[in-house]
Amino acid sequence: MSKRNSFKEESLLKQYGVMITSTDLMFQKIGDSLSASATAAATARDKADSFNICLSEYANKENNAIRGELVDYCECLKAVEDKKQSTLDSVIEKVKPACDRWKAICTEVQTSLKTLCTTRDKEVKAVRALEKTKCKEGSKKAEQVAADLAAKQSEVATKNAEILALMQQFHTQKLNDYKSVLSTYAQIQMLYHSRALEFYTRAFSGYIRH
């Protein structure tokens, strides 16, 4: 095994480690952001409800025509806030668990990678030791060393293939979950905004336009 190939393999293994760590961190940040959004939304909902209460109290002091328009307007605002809350609940329910599970996935892959690399490194050392073995050409010992060397090189190649397969599976799963998380989030948000637009249009048509 040449030093050049060994260097390339070691560099690749470091890249794999960085990939696993960055993936874990990214999903963790997405999950944390969703949790922070829930806290912020609760505060925003309190302010929106206060605004709605003020309008309702004012409506009670107006004549029947204006009161009716204001009440309908308040109902529209409340419907928007209710939809916003249910949207956030859906995001937390459907998206956050998909992010949270990646901590365990990354830990498991990191452990598997470490195990494979440890076994591979032992085989690499054996290969290097056999490559340095000197014996008379054509002797039985030389034939045995050559056979052992070929077997160890094959084992190293097998471990390298297993490492590659592990990381390819990890990469594919990561991409699939990224797509699933982002598309689900977008779909939920599109549904919310389409419904919110309906209620705001109703509020505009029923009161603001006049």
PDB file of C-alpha atoms in Angstrom:
ATOM      1  CA  MET A   1       0.000   0.000   0.000  1.00  0.00           C
ATOM      2  CA  SER A   2       1.571   3.284  -1.126  1.00  0.00           C
ATOM      3  CA  LYS A   3       1.909   6.257   1.186  1.00  0.00           C
ATOM      4  CA  ARG A   4       0.022   8.345  -1.370  1.00  0.00           C
ATOM      5  CA  ASN A   5      -3.027   6.061  -1.299  1.00  0.00           C
ATOM      6  CA  SER A   6      -2.870   5.902   2.479  1.00  0.00           C
ATOM      7  CA  PHE A   7      -2.839   9.701   2.701  1.00  0.00           C
ATOM      8  CA  LYS A   8      -5.851   9.943   0.384  1.00  0.00           C
ATOM      9  CA  GLU A   9      -7.788   7.438   2.475  1.00  0.00           C
ATOM     10  CA  GLU A  10      -6.946   9.188   5.747  1.00  0.00           C
ATOM     11  CA  SER A  11      -7.998  12.531   4.250  1.00  0.00           C
ATOM     12  CA  LEU A  12     -11.266  11.003   3.076  1.00  0.00           C
ATOM     13  CA  LEU A  13     -11.980   9.583   6.526  1.00  0.00           C
ATOM     14  CA  LYS A  14     -11.500  13.042   8.045  1.00  0.00           C
ATOM     15  CA  GLN A  15     -13.967  14.439   5.525  1.00  0.00           C
ATOM     16  CA  TYR A  16     -16.472  11.774   6.536  1.00  0.00           C
ATOM     17  CA  GLY A  17     -16.099  12.791  10.176  1.00  0.00           C
ATOM     18  CA  VAL A  18     -16.688  16.443   9.310  1.00  0.00           C
ATOM     19  CA  MET A  19     -19.752  15.476   7.235  1.00  0.00           C
ATOM     20  CA  ILE A  20     -21.314  13.587  10.140  1.00  0.00           C
ATOM     21  CA  THR A  21     -20.634  16.381  12.633  1.00  0.00           C
ATOM     22  CA  SER A  22     -21.969  19.126  10.330  1.00  0.00           C
ATOM     23  CA  THR A  23     -25.107  17.117   9.576  1.00  0.00           C
ATOM     24  CA  ASP A  24     -25.785  16.600  13.269  1.00  0.00           C
ATOM     25  CA  LEU A  25     -25.270  20.315  13.922  1.00  0.00           C
ATOM     26  CA  MET A  26     -27.506  21.401  11.034  1.00  0.00           C
ATOM     27  CA  PHE A  27     -30.488  19.277  12.065  1.00  0.00           C
ATOM     28  CA  GLN A  28     -29.977  20.365  15.669  1.00  0.00           C
ATOM     29  CA  LYS A  29     -30.084  24.035  14.632  1.00  0.00           C
ATOM     30  CA  ILE A  30     -33.263  23.497  12.632  1.00  0.00           C
ATOM     31  CA  GLY A  31     -34.922  21.822  15.626  1.00  0.00           C
ATOM     32  CA  ASP A  32     -33.756  24.551  17.994  1.00  0.00           C
ATOM     33  CA  SER A  33     -35.046  27.232  15.623  1.00  0.00           C
ATOM     34  CA  LEU A  34     -38.467  25.596  15.566  1.00  0.00           C
ATOM     35  CA  SER A  35     -38.543  25.529  19.369  1.00  0.00           C
ATOM     36  CA  ALA A  36     -37.549  29.199  19.459  1.00  0.00           C
ATOM     37  CA  SER A  37     -40.305  29.964  16.939  1.00  0.00           C
ATOM     38  CA  ALA A  38     -42.851  28.341  19.231  1.00  0.00           C
ATOM     39  CA  THR A  39     -41.769  30.586  22.118  1.00  0.00           C
ATOM     40  CA  ALA A  40     -41.841  33.698  19.931  1.00  0.00           C
ATOM     41  CA  ALA A  41     -45.228  32.743  18.509  1.00  0.00           C
ATOM     42  CA  ALA A  42     -46.714  32.455  21.982  1.00  0.00           C
ATOM     43  CA  THR A  43     -45.619  36.029  22.753  1.00  0.00           C
ATOM     44  CA  ALA A  44     -46.916  37.278  19.415  1.00  0.00           C
ATOM     45  CA  ARG A  45     -50.241  35.549  19.997  1.00  0.00           C
ATOM     46  CA  ASP A  46     -50.652  37.301  23.341  1.00  0.00           C
ATOM     47  CA  LYS A  47     -50.122  40.680  21.650  1.00  0.00           C
ATOM     48  CA  ALA A  48     -52.511  39.821  18.830  1.00  0.00           C
ATOM     49  CA  ASP A  49     -55.169  38.743  21.330  1.00  0.00           C
ATOM     50  CA  SER A  50     -54.715  42.011  23.242  1.00  0.00           C
ATOM     51  CA  PHE A  51     -55.228  43.955  20.018  1.00  0.00           C
ATOM     52  CA  ASN A  52     -58.338  41.932  19.282  1.00  0.00           C
ATOM     53  CA  ILE A  53     -59.730  42.558  22.769  1.00  0.00           C
ATOM     54  CA  CYS A  54     -59.236  46.307  22.327  1.00  0.00           C
ATOM     55  CA  LEU A  55     -61.167  46.232  19.060  1.00  0.00           C
ATOM     56  CA  SER A  56     -63.948  44.153  20.612  1.00  0.00           C
ATOM     57  CA  GLU A  57     -64.283  46.556  23.536  1.00  0.00           C
ATOM     58  CA  TYR A  58     -64.418  49.503  21.149  1.00  0.00           C
ATOM     59  CA  ALA A  59     -67.018  47.718  18.996  1.00  0.00           C
ATOM     60  CA  ASN A  60     -69.368  47.463  21.942  1.00  0.00           C
ATOM     61  CA  LYS A  61     -69.397  51.266  22.181  1.00  0.00           C
ATOM     62  CA  GLU A  62     -70.319  51.818  18.527  1.00  0.00           C
ATOM     63  CA  ASN A  63     -73.648  51.670  16.733  1.00  0.00           C
ATOM     64  CA  ASN A  64     -74.979  48.392  15.387  1.00  0.00           C
ATOM     65  CA  ALA A  65     -73.643  48.815  11.827  1.00  0.00           C
ATOM     66  CA  ILE A  66     -70.067  49.603  12.872  1.00  0.00           C
ATOM     67  CA  ARG A  67     -70.222  47.089  15.707  1.00  0.00           C
ATOM     68  CA  GLY A  68     -71.141  44.303  13.298  1.00  0.00           C
ATOM     69  CA  GLU A  69     -68.269  45.184  10.944  1.00  0.00           C
ATOM     70  CA  LEU A  70     -65.757  45.354  13.796  1.00  0.00           C
ATOM     71  CA  VAL A  71     -66.940  42.065  15.274  1.00  0.00           C
ATOM     72  CA  ASP A  72     -66.542  40.374  11.898  1.00  0.00           C
ATOM     73  CA  TYR A  73     -63.105  41.968  11.537  1.00  0.00           C
ATOM     74  CA  CYS A  74     -62.077  40.652  14.954  1.00  0.00           C
ATOM     75  CA  GLU A  75     -63.297  37.192  14.038  1.00  0.00           C
ATOM     76  CA  CYS A  76     -61.114  37.268  10.929  1.00  0.00           C
ATOM     77  CA  LEU A  77     -58.054  38.257  12.948  1.00  0.00           C
ATOM     78  CA  LYS A  78     -58.748  35.545  15.506  1.00  0.00           C
ATOM     79  CA  ALA A  79     -59.131  32.971  12.734  1.00  0.00           C
ATOM     80  CA  VAL A  80     -55.739  34.001  11.340  1.00  0.00           C
ATOM     81  CA  GLU A  81     -54.108  33.635  14.752  1.00  0.00           C
ATOM     82  CA  ASP A  82     -55.808  30.280  15.341  1.00  0.00           C
ATOM     83  CA  LYS A  83     -54.563  29.054  11.974  1.00  0.00           C
ATOM     84  CA  LYS A  84     -51.089  30.345  12.745  1.00  0.00           C
ATOM     85  CA  GLN A  85     -51.057  28.382  16.004  1.00  0.00           C
ATOM     86  CA  SER A  86     -52.287  25.174  14.365  1.00  0.00           C
ATOM     87  CA  THR A  87     -49.664  25.661  11.649  1.00  0.00           C
ATOM     88  CA  LEU A  88     -46.910  25.926  14.228  1.00  0.00           C
ATOM     89  CA  ASP A  89     -48.279  22.871  16.035  1.00  0.00           C
ATOM     90  CA  SER A  90     -48.155  20.933  12.753  1.00  0.00           C
ATOM     91  CA  VAL A  91     -44.567  22.011  12.115  1.00  0.00           C
ATOM     92  CA  ILE A  92     -43.495  20.975  15.614  1.00  0.00           C
ATOM     93  CA  GLU A  93     -45.335  17.663  15.283  1.00  0.00           C
ATOM     94  CA  LYS A  94     -44.194  16.719  11.769  1.00  0.00           C
ATOM     95  CA  VAL A  95     -40.847  18.454  11.260  1.00  0.00           C
ATOM     96  CA  LYS A  96     -39.089  18.681  14.621  1.00  0.00           C
ATOM     97  CA  PRO A  97     -39.062  14.912  15.365  1.00  0.00           C
ATOM     98  CA  ALA A  98     -37.402  14.309  11.996  1.00  0.00           C
ATOM     99  CA  CYS A  99     -34.657  16.742  13.040  1.00  0.00           C
ATOM    100  CA  ASP A 100     -34.304  15.452  16.596  1.00  0.00           C
ATOM    101  CA  ARG A 101     -33.724  11.840  15.510  1.00  0.00           C
ATOM    102  CA  TRP A 102     -30.562  12.798  13.640  1.00  0.00           C
ATOM    103  CA  LYS A 103     -28.590  13.079  16.874  1.00  0.00           C
ATOM    104  CA  ALA A 104     -28.939   9.327  17.346  1.00  0.00           C
ATOM    105  CA  ILE A 105     -28.363   8.607  13.653  1.00  0.00           C
ATOM    106  CA  CYS A 106     -25.112  10.576  13.576  1.00  0.00           C
ATOM    107  CA  THR A 107     -23.898   8.945  16.787  1.00  0.00           C
ATOM    108  CA  GLU A 108     -24.624   5.486  15.391  1.00  0.00           C
ATOM    109  CA  VAL A 109     -22.893   6.207  12.069  1.00  0.00           C
ATOM    110  CA  GLN A 110     -19.929   7.761  13.860  1.00  0.00           C
ATOM    111  CA  THR A 111     -19.583   4.617  15.992  1.00  0.00           C
ATOM    112  CA  SER A 112     -19.875   2.319  12.981  1.00  0.00           C
ATOM    113  CA  LEU A 113     -17.322   4.367  11.060  1.00  0.00           C
ATOM    114  CA  LYS A 114     -14.900   4.257  13.975  1.00  0.00           C
ATOM    115  CA  THR A 115     -15.276   0.479  14.284  1.00  0.00           C
ATOM    116  CA  LEU A 116     -14.694  -0.058  10.566  1.00  0.00           C
ATOM    117  CA  CYS A 117     -11.703   2.273  10.549  1.00  0.00           C
ATOM    118  CA  THR A 118     -10.136   0.549  13.555  1.00  0.00           C
ATOM    119  CA  THR A 119     -10.416  -2.837  11.846  1.00  0.00           C
ATOM    120  CA  ARG A 120      -9.156  -1.404   8.566  1.00  0.00           C
ATOM    121  CA  ASP A 121      -6.152   0.227  10.240  1.00  0.00           C
ATOM    122  CA  LYS A 122      -5.131  -3.120  11.731  1.00  0.00           C
ATOM    123  CA  GLU A 123      -5.251  -4.684   8.285  1.00  0.00           C
ATOM    124  CA  VAL A 124      -3.263  -1.786   6.819  1.00  0.00           C
ATOM    125  CA  LYS A 125      -0.529  -2.290   9.434  1.00  0.00           C
ATOM    126  CA  ALA A 126      -0.445  -5.981   8.595  1.00  0.00           C
ATOM    127  CA  VAL A 127      -0.091  -5.143   4.890  1.00  0.00           C
ATOM    128  CA  ARG A 128       2.776  -2.763   5.556  1.00  0.00           C
ATOM    129  CA  ALA A 129       4.521  -5.318   7.743  1.00  0.00           C
ATOM    130  CA  LEU A 130       4.208  -7.975   5.046  1.00  0.00           C
ATOM    131  CA  GLU A 131       5.444  -5.553   2.388  1.00  0.00           C
ATOM    132  CA  LYS A 132       8.612  -5.067   4.432  1.00  0.00           C
ATOM    133  CA  THR A 133       9.161  -8.795   4.896  1.00  0.00           C
ATOM    134  CA  LYS A 134      12.285  -9.929   3.073  1.00  0.00           C
ATOM    135  CA  CYS A 135      12.737 -13.510   1.987  1.00  0.00           C
ATOM    136  CA  LYS A 136      14.376 -15.412  -0.813  1.00  0.00           C
ATOM    137  CA  GLU A 137      12.512 -15.171  -4.098  1.00  0.00           C
ATOM    138  CA  GLY A 138      10.833 -18.410  -5.075  1.00  0.00           C
ATOM    139  CA  SER A 139      11.012 -19.890  -1.595  1.00  0.00           C
ATOM    140  CA  LYS A 140       7.966 -21.301   0.205  1.00  0.00           C
ATOM    141  CA  LYS A 141       8.147 -18.451   2.688  1.00  0.00           C
ATOM    142  CA  ALA A 142       8.038 -15.919  -0.148  1.00  0.00           C
ATOM    143  CA  GLU A 143       4.991 -17.654  -1.597  1.00  0.00           C
ATOM    144  CA  GLN A 144       3.308 -17.643   1.802  1.00  0.00           C
ATOM    145  CA  VAL A 145       4.112 -13.956   2.352  1.00  0.00           C
ATOM    146  CA  ALA A 146       2.695 -13.117  -1.079  1.00  0.00           C
ATOM    147  CA  ALA A 147      -0.466 -15.068  -0.334  1.00  0.00           C
ATOM    148  CA  ASP A 148      -0.842 -13.412   3.078  1.00  0.00           C
ATOM    149  CA  LEU A 149      -0.217 -10.006   1.538  1.00  0.00           C
ATOM    150  CA  ALA A 150      -2.886 -10.555  -1.116  1.00  0.00           C
ATOM    151  CA  ALA A 151      -5.348 -11.685   1.558  1.00  0.00           C
ATOM    152  CA  LYS A 152      -4.683  -8.656   3.756  1.00  0.00           C
ATOM    153  CA  GLN A 153      -4.915  -6.286   0.802  1.00  0.00           C
ATOM    154  CA  SER A 154      -8.252  -7.851  -0.048  1.00  0.00           C
ATOM    155  CA  GLU A 155      -9.448  -7.341   3.539  1.00  0.00           C
ATOM    156  CA  VAL A 156      -8.381  -3.689   3.417  1.00  0.00           C
ATOM    157  CA  ALA A 157     -10.264  -3.229   0.142  1.00  0.00           C
ATOM    158  CA  THR A 158     -13.334  -4.868   1.698  1.00  0.00           C
ATOM    159  CA  LYS A 159     -13.254  -2.527   4.706  1.00  0.00           C
ATOM    160  CA  ASN A 160     -12.797   0.488   2.435  1.00  0.00           C
ATOM    161  CA  ALA A 161     -15.838  -0.645   0.440  1.00  0.00           C
ATOM    162  CA  GLU A 162     -17.866  -1.046   3.655  1.00  0.00           C
ATOM    163  CA  ILE A 163     -16.851   2.433   4.801  1.00  0.00           C
ATOM    164  CA  LEU A 164     -17.843   3.889   1.429  1.00  0.00           C
ATOM    165  CA  ALA A 165     -21.197   2.068   1.483  1.00  0.00           C
ATOM    166  CA  LEU A 166     -21.880   3.307   5.034  1.00  0.00           C
ATOM    167  CA  MET A 167     -21.222   6.920   4.083  1.00  0.00           C
ATOM    168  CA  GLN A 168     -23.170   6.690   0.837  1.00  0.00           C
ATOM    169  CA  GLN A 169     -26.165   5.375   2.780  1.00  0.00           C
ATOM    170  CA  PHE A 170     -25.715   8.175   5.324  1.00  0.00           C
ATOM    171  CA  HIS A 171     -25.521  10.795   2.570  1.00  0.00           C
ATOM    172  CA  THR A 172     -28.632   9.453   0.830  1.00  0.00           C
ATOM    173  CA  GLN A 173     -30.610   9.363   4.078  1.00  0.00           C
ATOM    174  CA  LYS A 174     -29.471  12.896   4.904  1.00  0.00           C
ATOM    175  CA  LEU A 175     -30.599  14.251   1.526  1.00  0.00           C
ATOM    176  CA  ASN A 176     -33.938  12.455   1.749  1.00  0.00           C
ATOM    177  CA  ASP A 177     -34.614  13.867   5.213  1.00  0.00           C
ATOM    178  CA  TYR A 178     -33.507  17.360   4.195  1.00  0.00           C
ATOM    179  CA  LYS A 179     -35.958  17.263   1.302  1.00  0.00           C
ATOM    180  CA  SER A 180     -38.712  15.834   3.481  1.00  0.00           C
ATOM    181  CA  VAL A 181     -38.206  18.381   6.274  1.00  0.00           C
ATOM    182  CA  LEU A 182     -38.027  21.399   3.973  1.00  0.00           C
ATOM    183  CA  SER A 183     -40.891  20.330   1.696  1.00  0.00           C
ATOM    184  CA  THR A 184     -43.147  19.528   4.663  1.00  0.00           C
ATOM    185  CA  TYR A 185     -42.348  22.884   6.247  1.00  0.00           C
ATOM    186  CA  ALA A 186     -43.076  24.698   2.969  1.00  0.00           C
ATOM    187  CA  GLN A 187     -46.366  22.850   2.428  1.00  0.00           C
ATOM    188  CA  ILE A 188     -47.588  23.659   5.935  1.00  0.00           C
ATOM    189  CA  GLN A 189     -46.623  27.310   5.534  1.00  0.00           C
ATOM    190  CA  MET A 190     -48.298  27.573   2.117  1.00  0.00           C
ATOM    191  CA  LEU A 191     -51.518  26.203   3.567  1.00  0.00           C
ATOM    192  CA  TYR A 192     -51.380  28.697   6.421  1.00  0.00           C
ATOM    193  CA  HIS A 193     -50.713  31.710   4.202  1.00  0.00           C
ATOM    194  CA  SER A 194     -53.442  30.748   1.737  1.00  0.00           C
ATOM    195  CA  ARG A 195     -55.957  30.539   4.575  1.00  0.00           C
ATOM    196  CA  ALA A 196     -54.626  33.699   6.218  1.00  0.00           C
ATOM    197  CA  LEU A 197     -55.024  35.544   2.914  1.00  0.00           C
ATOM    198  CA  GLU A 198     -58.658  34.428   2.748  1.00  0.00           C
ATOM    199  CA  PHE A 199     -59.393  35.842   6.211  1.00  0.00           C
ATOM    200  CA  TYR A 200     -57.479  39.082   5.608  1.00  0.00           C
ATOM    201  CA  THR A 201     -59.334  39.506   2.298  1.00  0.00           C
ATOM    202  CA  ARG A 202     -62.614  39.028   4.146  1.00  0.00           C
ATOM    203  CA  ALA A 203     -61.563  41.606   6.747  1.00  0.00           C
ATOM    204  CA  PHE A 204     -60.557  44.055   4.021  1.00  0.00           C
ATOM    205  CA  SER A 205     -63.730  43.526   2.008  1.00  0.00           C
ATOM    206  CA  GLY A 206     -65.999  43.743   5.033  1.00  0.00           C
ATOM    207  CA  TYR A 207     -64.547  46.743   6.839  1.00  0.00           C
ATOM    208  CA  ILE A 208     -61.275  48.330   5.726  1.00  0.00           C
ATOM    209  CA  ARG A 209     -62.486  48.984   2.190  1.00  0.00           C
ATOM    210  CA  HIS A 210     -65.256  51.202   3.497  1.00  0.00           C
TER     211      HIS A 210
END
